[in-house]
Coordinates of C-alpha atoms in Angstrom, one line a residue:
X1 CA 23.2 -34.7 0.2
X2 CA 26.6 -34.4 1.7
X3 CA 27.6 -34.9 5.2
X4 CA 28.8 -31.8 5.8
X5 CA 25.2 -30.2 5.4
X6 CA 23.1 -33.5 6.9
X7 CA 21.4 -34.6 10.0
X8 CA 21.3 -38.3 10.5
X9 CA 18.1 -38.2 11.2
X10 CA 16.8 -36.5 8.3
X11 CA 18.9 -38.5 6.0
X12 CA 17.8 -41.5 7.3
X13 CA 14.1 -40.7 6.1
X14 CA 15.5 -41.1 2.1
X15 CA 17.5 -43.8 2.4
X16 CA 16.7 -47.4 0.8
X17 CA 16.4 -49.0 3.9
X18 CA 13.3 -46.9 5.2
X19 CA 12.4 -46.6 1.4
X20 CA 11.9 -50.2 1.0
X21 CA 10.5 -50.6 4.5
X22 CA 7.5 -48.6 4.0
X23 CA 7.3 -50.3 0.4
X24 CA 7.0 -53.5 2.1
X25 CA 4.2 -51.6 4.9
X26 CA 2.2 -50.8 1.6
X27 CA 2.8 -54.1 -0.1
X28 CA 1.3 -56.1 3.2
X29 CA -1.7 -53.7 4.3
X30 CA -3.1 -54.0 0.7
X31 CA -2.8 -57.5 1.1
X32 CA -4.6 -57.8 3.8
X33 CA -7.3 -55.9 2.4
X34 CA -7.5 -58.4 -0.5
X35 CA -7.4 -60.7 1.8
X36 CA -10.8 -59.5 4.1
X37 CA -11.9 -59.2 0.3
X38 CA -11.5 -62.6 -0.3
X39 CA -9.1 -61.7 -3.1
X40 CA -6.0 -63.6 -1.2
X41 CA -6.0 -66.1 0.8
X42 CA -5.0 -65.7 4.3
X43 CA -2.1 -67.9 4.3
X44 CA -0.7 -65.3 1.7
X45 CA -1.0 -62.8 3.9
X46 CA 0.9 -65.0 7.1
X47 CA 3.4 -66.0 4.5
X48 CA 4.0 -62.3 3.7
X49 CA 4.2 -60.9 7.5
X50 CA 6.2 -64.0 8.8
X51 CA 9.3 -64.1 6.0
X52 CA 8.6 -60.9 3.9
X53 CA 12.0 -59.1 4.0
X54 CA 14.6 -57.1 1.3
X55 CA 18.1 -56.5 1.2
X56 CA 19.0 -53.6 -0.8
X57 CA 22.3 -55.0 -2.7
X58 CA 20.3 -57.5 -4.1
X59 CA 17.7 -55.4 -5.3
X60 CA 20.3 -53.3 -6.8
X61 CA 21.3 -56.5 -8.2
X62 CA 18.2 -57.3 -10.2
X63 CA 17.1 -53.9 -10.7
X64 CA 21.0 -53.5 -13.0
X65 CA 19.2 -56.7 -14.9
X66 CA 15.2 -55.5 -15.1
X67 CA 15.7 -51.6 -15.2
X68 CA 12.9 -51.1 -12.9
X69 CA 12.7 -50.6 -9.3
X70 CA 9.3 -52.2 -8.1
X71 CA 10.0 -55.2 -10.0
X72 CA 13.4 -55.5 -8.8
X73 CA 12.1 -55.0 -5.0
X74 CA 9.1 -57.5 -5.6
X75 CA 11.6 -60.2 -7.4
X76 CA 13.5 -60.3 -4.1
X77 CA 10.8 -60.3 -1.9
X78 CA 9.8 -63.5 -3.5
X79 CA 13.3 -64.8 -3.1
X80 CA 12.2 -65.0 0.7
X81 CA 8.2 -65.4 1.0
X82 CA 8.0 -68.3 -1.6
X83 CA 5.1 -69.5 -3.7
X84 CA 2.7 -66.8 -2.0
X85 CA 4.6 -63.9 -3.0
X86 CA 2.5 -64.3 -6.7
X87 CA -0.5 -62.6 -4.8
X88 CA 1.6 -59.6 -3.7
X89 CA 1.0 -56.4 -5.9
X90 CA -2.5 -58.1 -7.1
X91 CA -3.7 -55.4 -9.6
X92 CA -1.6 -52.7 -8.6
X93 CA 1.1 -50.4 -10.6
X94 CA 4.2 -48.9 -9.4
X95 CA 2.8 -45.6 -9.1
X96 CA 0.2 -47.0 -6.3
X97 CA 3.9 -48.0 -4.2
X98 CA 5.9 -45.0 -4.9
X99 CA 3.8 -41.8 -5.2
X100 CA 2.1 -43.3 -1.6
X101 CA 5.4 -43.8 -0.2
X102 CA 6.8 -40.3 -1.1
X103 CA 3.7 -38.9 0.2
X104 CA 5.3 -40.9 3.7
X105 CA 8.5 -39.6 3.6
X106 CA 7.8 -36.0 2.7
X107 CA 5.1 -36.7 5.9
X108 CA 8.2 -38.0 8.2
X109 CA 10.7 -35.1 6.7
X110 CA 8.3 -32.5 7.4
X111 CA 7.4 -33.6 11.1
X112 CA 11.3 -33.2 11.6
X113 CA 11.2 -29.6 9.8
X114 CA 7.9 -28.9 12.1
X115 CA 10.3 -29.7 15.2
X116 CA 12.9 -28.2 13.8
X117 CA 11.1 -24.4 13.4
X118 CA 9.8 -25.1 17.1
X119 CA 13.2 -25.2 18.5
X120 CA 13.9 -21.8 16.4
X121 CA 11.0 -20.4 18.0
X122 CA 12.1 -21.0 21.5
X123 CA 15.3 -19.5 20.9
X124 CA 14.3 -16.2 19.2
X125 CA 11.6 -16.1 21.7
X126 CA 13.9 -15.9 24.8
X127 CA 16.3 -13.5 22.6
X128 CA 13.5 -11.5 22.0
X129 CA 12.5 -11.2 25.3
X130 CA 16.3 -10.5 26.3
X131 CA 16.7 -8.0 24.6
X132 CA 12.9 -6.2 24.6
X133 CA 13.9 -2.7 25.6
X134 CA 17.5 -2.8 23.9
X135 CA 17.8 0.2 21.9
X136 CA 18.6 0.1 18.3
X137 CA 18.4 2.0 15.2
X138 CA 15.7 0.9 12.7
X139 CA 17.2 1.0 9.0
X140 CA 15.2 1.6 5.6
X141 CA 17.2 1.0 2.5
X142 CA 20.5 0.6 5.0
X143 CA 20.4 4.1 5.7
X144 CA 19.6 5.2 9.5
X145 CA 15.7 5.6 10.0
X146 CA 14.4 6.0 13.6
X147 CA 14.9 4.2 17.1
X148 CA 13.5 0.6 17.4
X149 CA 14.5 -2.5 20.1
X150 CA 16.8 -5.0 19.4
X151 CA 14.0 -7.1 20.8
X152 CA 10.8 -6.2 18.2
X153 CA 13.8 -7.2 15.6
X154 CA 13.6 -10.7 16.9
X155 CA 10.1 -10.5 17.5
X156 CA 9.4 -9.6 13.3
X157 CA 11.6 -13.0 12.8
X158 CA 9.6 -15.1 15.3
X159 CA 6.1 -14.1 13.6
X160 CA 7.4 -15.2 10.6
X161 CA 9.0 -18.4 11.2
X162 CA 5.4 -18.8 13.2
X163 CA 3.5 -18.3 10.3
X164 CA 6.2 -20.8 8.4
X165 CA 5.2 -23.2 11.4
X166 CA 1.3 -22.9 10.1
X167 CA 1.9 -23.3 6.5
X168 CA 4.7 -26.3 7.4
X169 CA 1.4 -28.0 9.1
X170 CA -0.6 -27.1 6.3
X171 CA 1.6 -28.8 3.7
X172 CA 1.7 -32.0 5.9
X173 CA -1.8 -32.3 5.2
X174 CA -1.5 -31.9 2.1
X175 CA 1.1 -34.5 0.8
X176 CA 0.0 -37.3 3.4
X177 CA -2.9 -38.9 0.6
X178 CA -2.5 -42.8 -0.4
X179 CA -3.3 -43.5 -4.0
X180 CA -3.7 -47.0 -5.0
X181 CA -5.9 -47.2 -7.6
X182 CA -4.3 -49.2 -10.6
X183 CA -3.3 -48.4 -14.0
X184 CA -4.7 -44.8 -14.9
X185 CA -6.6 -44.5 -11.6
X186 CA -9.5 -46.1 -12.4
X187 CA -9.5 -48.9 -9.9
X188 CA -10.3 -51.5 -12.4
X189 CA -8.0 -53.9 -11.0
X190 CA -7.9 -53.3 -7.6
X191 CA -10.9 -52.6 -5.0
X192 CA -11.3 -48.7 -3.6
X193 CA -12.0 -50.1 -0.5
X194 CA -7.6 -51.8 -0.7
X195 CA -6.8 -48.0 -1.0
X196 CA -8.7 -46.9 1.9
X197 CA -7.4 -49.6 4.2
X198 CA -4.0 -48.7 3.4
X199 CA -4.7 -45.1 4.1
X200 CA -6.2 -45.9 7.1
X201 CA -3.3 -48.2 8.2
X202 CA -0.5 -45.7 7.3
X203 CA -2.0 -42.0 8.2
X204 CA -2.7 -41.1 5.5
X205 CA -6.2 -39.6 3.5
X206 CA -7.1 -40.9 0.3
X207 CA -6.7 -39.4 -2.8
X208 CA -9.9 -38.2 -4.5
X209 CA -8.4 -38.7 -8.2
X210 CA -5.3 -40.0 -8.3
X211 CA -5.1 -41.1 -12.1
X212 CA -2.7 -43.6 -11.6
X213 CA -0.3 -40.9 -10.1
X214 CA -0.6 -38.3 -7.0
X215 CA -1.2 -34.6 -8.7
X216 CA 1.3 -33.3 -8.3
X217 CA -0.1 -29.6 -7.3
X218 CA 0.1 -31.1 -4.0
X219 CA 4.2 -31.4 -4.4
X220 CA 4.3 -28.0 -5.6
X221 CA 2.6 -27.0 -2.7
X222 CA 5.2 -28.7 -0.8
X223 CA 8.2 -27.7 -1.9
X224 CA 7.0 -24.0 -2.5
X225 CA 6.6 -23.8 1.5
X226 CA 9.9 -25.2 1.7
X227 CA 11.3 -21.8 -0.2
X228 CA 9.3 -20.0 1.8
X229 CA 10.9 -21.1 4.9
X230 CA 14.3 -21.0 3.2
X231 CA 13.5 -17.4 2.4
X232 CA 12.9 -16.8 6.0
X233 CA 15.8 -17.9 7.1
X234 CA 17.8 -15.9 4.7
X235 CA 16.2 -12.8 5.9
X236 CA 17.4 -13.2 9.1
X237 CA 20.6 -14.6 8.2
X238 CA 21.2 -11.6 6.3
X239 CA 20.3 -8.9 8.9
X240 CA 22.9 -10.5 11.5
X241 CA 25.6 -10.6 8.5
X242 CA 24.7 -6.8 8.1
X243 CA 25.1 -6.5 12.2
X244 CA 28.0 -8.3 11.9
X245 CA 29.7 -5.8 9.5
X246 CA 32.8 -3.9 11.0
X247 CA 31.5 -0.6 10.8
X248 CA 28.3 -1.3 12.6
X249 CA 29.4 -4.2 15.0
X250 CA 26.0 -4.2 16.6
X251 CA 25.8 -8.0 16.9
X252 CA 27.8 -11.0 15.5
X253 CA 28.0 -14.9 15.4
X254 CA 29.2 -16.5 18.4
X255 CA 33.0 -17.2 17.9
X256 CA 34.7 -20.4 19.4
X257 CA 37.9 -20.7 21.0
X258 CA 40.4 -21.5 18.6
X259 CA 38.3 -20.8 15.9
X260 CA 40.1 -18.9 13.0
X261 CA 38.8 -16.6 10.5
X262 CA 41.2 -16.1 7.8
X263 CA 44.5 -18.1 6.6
X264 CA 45.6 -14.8 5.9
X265 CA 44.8 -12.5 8.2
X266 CA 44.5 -13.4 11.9
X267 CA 42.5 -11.0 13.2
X268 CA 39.0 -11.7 11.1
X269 CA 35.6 -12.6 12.7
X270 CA 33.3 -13.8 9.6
X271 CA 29.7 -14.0 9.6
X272 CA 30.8 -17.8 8.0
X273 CA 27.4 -19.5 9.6
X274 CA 25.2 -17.1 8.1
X275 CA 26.8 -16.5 4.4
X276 CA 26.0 -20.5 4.7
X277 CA 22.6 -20.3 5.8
X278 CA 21.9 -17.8 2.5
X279 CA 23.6 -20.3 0.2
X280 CA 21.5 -22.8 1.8
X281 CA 18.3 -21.0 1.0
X282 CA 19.2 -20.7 -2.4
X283 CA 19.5 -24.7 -2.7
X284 CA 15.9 -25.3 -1.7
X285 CA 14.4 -22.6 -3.3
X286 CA 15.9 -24.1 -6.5
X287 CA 13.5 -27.1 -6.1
X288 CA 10.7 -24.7 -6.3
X289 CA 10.8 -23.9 -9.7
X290 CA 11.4 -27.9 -10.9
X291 CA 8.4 -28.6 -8.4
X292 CA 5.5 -26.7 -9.9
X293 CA 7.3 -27.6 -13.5
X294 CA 6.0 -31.2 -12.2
X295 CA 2.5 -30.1 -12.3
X296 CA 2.0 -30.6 -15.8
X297 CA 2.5 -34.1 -16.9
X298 CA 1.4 -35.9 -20.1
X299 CA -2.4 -37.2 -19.6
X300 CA -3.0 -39.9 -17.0
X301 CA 0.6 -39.7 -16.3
X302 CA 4.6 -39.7 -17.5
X303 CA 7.5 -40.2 -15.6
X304 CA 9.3 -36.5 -16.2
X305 CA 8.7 -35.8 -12.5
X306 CA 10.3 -38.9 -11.2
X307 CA 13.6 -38.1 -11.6
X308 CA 13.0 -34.9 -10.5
X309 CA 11.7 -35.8 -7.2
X310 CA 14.2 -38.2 -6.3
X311 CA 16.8 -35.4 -6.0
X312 CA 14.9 -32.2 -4.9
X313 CA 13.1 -34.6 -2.3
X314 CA 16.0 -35.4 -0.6
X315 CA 17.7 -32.6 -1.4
X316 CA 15.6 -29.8 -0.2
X317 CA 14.3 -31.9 2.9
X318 CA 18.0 -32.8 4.6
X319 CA 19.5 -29.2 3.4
X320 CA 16.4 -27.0 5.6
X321 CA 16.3 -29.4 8.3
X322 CA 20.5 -28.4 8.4
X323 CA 19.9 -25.0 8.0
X324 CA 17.0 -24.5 10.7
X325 CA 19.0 -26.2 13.3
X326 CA 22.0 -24.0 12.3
X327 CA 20.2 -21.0 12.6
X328 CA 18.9 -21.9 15.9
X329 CA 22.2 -22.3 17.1
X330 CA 23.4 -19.1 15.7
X331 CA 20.2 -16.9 17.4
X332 CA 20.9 -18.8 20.1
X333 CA 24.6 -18.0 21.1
X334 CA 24.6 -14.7 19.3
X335 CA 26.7 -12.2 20.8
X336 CA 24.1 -8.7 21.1
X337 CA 26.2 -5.2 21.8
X338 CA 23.8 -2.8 23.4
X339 CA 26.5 -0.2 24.0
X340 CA 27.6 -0.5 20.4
X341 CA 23.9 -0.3 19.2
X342 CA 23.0 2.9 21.1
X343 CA 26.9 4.7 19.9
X344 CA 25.2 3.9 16.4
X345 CA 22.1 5.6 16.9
X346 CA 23.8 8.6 18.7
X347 CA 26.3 8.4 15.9
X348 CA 24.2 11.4 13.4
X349 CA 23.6 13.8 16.5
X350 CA 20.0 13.0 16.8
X351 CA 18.8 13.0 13.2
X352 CA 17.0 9.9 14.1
X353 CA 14.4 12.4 15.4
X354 CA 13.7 14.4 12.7
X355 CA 10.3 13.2 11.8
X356 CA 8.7 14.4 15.5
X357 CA 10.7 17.6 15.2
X358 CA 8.4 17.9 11.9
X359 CA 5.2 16.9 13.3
X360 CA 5.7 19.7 16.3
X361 CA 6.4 22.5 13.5
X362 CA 3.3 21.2 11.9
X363 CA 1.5 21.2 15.1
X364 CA 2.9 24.8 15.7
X365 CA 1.4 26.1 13.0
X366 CA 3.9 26.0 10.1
X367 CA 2.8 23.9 7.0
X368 CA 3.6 20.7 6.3
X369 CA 6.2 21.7 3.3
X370 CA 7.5 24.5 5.0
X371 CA 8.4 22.7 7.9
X372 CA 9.9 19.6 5.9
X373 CA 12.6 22.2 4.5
X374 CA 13.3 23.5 8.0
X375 CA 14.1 20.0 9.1
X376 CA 16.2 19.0 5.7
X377 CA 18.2 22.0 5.6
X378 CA 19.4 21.6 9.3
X379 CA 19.3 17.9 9.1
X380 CA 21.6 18.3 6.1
X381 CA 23.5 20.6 7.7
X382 CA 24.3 17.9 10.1
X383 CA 24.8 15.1 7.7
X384 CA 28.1 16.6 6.2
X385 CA 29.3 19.1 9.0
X386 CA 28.4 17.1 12.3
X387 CA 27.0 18.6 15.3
X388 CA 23.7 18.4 17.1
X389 CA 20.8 18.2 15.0
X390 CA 19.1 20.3 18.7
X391 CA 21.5 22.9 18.4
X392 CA 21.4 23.5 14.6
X393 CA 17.4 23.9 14.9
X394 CA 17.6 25.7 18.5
X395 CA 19.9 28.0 16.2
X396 CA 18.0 28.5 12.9
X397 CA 15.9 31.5 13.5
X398 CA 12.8 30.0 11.1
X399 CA 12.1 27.5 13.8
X400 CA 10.3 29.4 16.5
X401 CA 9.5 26.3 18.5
X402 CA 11.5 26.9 22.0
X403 CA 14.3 24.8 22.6
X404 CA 13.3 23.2 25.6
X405 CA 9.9 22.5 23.7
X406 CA 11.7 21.2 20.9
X407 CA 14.3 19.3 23.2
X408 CA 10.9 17.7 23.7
X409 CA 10.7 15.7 20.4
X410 CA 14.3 14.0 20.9
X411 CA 13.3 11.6 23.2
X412 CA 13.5 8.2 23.1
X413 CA 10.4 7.2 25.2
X414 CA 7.8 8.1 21.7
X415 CA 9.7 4.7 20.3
X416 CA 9.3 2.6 22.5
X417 CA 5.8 3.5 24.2
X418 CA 3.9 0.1 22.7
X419 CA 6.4 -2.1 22.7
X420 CA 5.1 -4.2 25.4
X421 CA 1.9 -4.5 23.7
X422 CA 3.3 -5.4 20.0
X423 CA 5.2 -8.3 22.4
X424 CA 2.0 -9.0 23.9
X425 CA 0.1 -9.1 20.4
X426 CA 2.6 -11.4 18.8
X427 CA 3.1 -13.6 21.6
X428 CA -0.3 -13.9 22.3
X429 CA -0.4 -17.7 21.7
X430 CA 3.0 -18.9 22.3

């Protein structure tokens, strides 16, 4: 986590402070469920509530002498509840503390991420909308393939950062489960019914079986929806980098006054926001891989995953939430050139409609391959000479389709027929 890639708020989610706070949360509701179980007595619980507190040097402090975190965090919350602190942690293990408060901050970082891909939405929405009916020519391996709209571009982008919504939601429900169950999860030390009071007092569901640690299927889960999401935005980062490219100019990142492109060379516009955004994705999908290697720890538990998760977690987490609120702003300011987009589809003489000059030949009466050579030899004829793909068939004497009938199948209007009802179909519940 750098600054240059991190929102405070985001960050804010892994740092000690909030760490150690919900910590604490965990440390008091269980006590108070010992307490109602006659466990504790209340005036531990008062004690707790009325002085508990932390201060993160010191913990740092005592942690540089003990070598372990929970201890180091419960030897200084002593330092300022007193005597009463000995009934704080009463039959529980580190694992209860930290895999439940992980499951809270992955909760917290993904409600940000969830607000984050809703502000995305909104934007390529109203792009979408903008540019509906802009013409624009659909590509298949980069090569020109037939008309499209600038607009169901968008609209391909905004179903799939939908869907990332859903599975975003999905995952939240997944990670928010409270374990505290005791050494190797078999609640020998600690009542089920402390567990399901601190669920119930943080959010959170219980964990079926949590031998002694979360599984950690459920992280893998996680962070694999993260590199979904991070795949998604690399998609679209990519096709506005490819837009952006001199020779096709179709569209291009919005850039500033006084902004400069190159040391060397002063007349440069680079697609800088969006090469960004597909380094970025390549940084959280790398926590995939470490994620589901997680799964598979030695019987009840090991500690292999911890030091794992407490760099992906952060690291995956603040670097999305960056990258989703970059790419809004680039969707949102993009500069879109209609005039450039239809020159590009005009720019091959009408080749683009070479599939319904084929399906009227076959609907003339000419087979299938036959007519598929009458198109390629013309079509070819265009590709390296230039010309009008019309005039070259009008010409050939093998096509006896009239011209004006064949003048027919170079219309735009075939391409864009249902787009208001594939905008009406993926909108449907916006």
């Amino acid at each position: 986590m750098i600054p240059r890639y991190s929102r405070p708020e985001m960050t804010r989610i892994w740092e000690p402070e909030n760490k150690y706070r919900i910590w604490l949360d965990i440390e008091v509701a269980a006590l108070e469920a010992m307490a109602q179980l006659g466990i504790v007595p209340e005036t531990a619980v008062k004690a707790v509530r009325e002085r508990g507190n932390f201060n993160v040097a010191r913990i740092d402090e005592i942690e540089r002498e003990t070598r372990h975190d929970v201890i180091a965090f419960l030897t200084n919350l002593a330092e300022y509840v007193g005597p009463e602190a000995r009934f704080v942690h009463q039959g529980m293990t580190s694992s209860d503390v930290l895999d439940t408060t992980l499951s809270i901050q992955l909760s917290q970082a993904i409600d940000l991420l969830i607000a984050d891909v809703d502000l995305l939405l909104a934007a390529l929405k109203r792009r979408a909308e903008e540019h509906k009916n802009t013409l624009t020519v659909g590509r298949s391996h980069g090569i020109h393939a037939e008309p499209t709209t600038f607009g169901l571009k968008l609209a391909g982008h905004w179903a799939a950062f939908r869907r990332n919504r859903d599975r975003l939601v999905q995952a939240r429900r997944e990670i928010a489960t409270c374990a505290i169950s005791g050494p190797v999860g078999t609640f020998a030390s600690v009542d089920p019914f402390v567990e399901q009071y601190v669920a119930d007092k943080l959010g959170l569901a219980v964990e079926p079986v949590s031998t002694q640690v979360i599984p950690r299927d459920r992280h893998a889960m996680v962070f694999s929806v993260f590199g979904v999401v991070a795949s998604s935005i690399e998609n679209l980062a990519i096709e506005i980098r490819h837009l952006q490219r001199t020779e096709v100019r179709e569209a291009e990142e919005f850039f500033h006054q006084g902004q400069k492109g190159s040391s060397a060379m002063p007349h440069k516009r680079n697609p800088v926001l969006t090469e960004n955004l597909t380094g970025l994705a390549r940084l959280v999908r790398a926590a995939v891989v470490p994620a589901m290697e997680n799964v598979a720890l030695w019987h009840e538990r090991d500690i292999s995953h911890s030091s794992v998760e407490r760099m992906q977690a952060p690291d995956a987490t603040v670097t999305l939430d960056f990258a989703l609120s970059r790419l809004t702003g680039v969707v949102d300011k993009l500069l879109i050139y209609p005039d450039r987009m239809k020159a590009n589809l005009e720019s091959l003489g009408g080749l683009v409609f070479s599939q319904r000059v084929l399906l009227a030949l076959t609907q003339a009466g000419i087979s299938r391959e036959d007519a598929y050579l009458l198109v390629q030899r013309n079509a070819m004829k265009v590709w390296h000479e230039g010309g009008s793909f019309l005039d070259r068939l009008a010409a050939d004497p093998e096509v006896t389709i009239p011209r004006e009938e064949l003048a027919r199948a170079f219309s735009y209007d075939f391409y864009t027929k249902h787009v208001d009802g594939i905008f009406a179909r993926v909108f449907a519940d916006a």
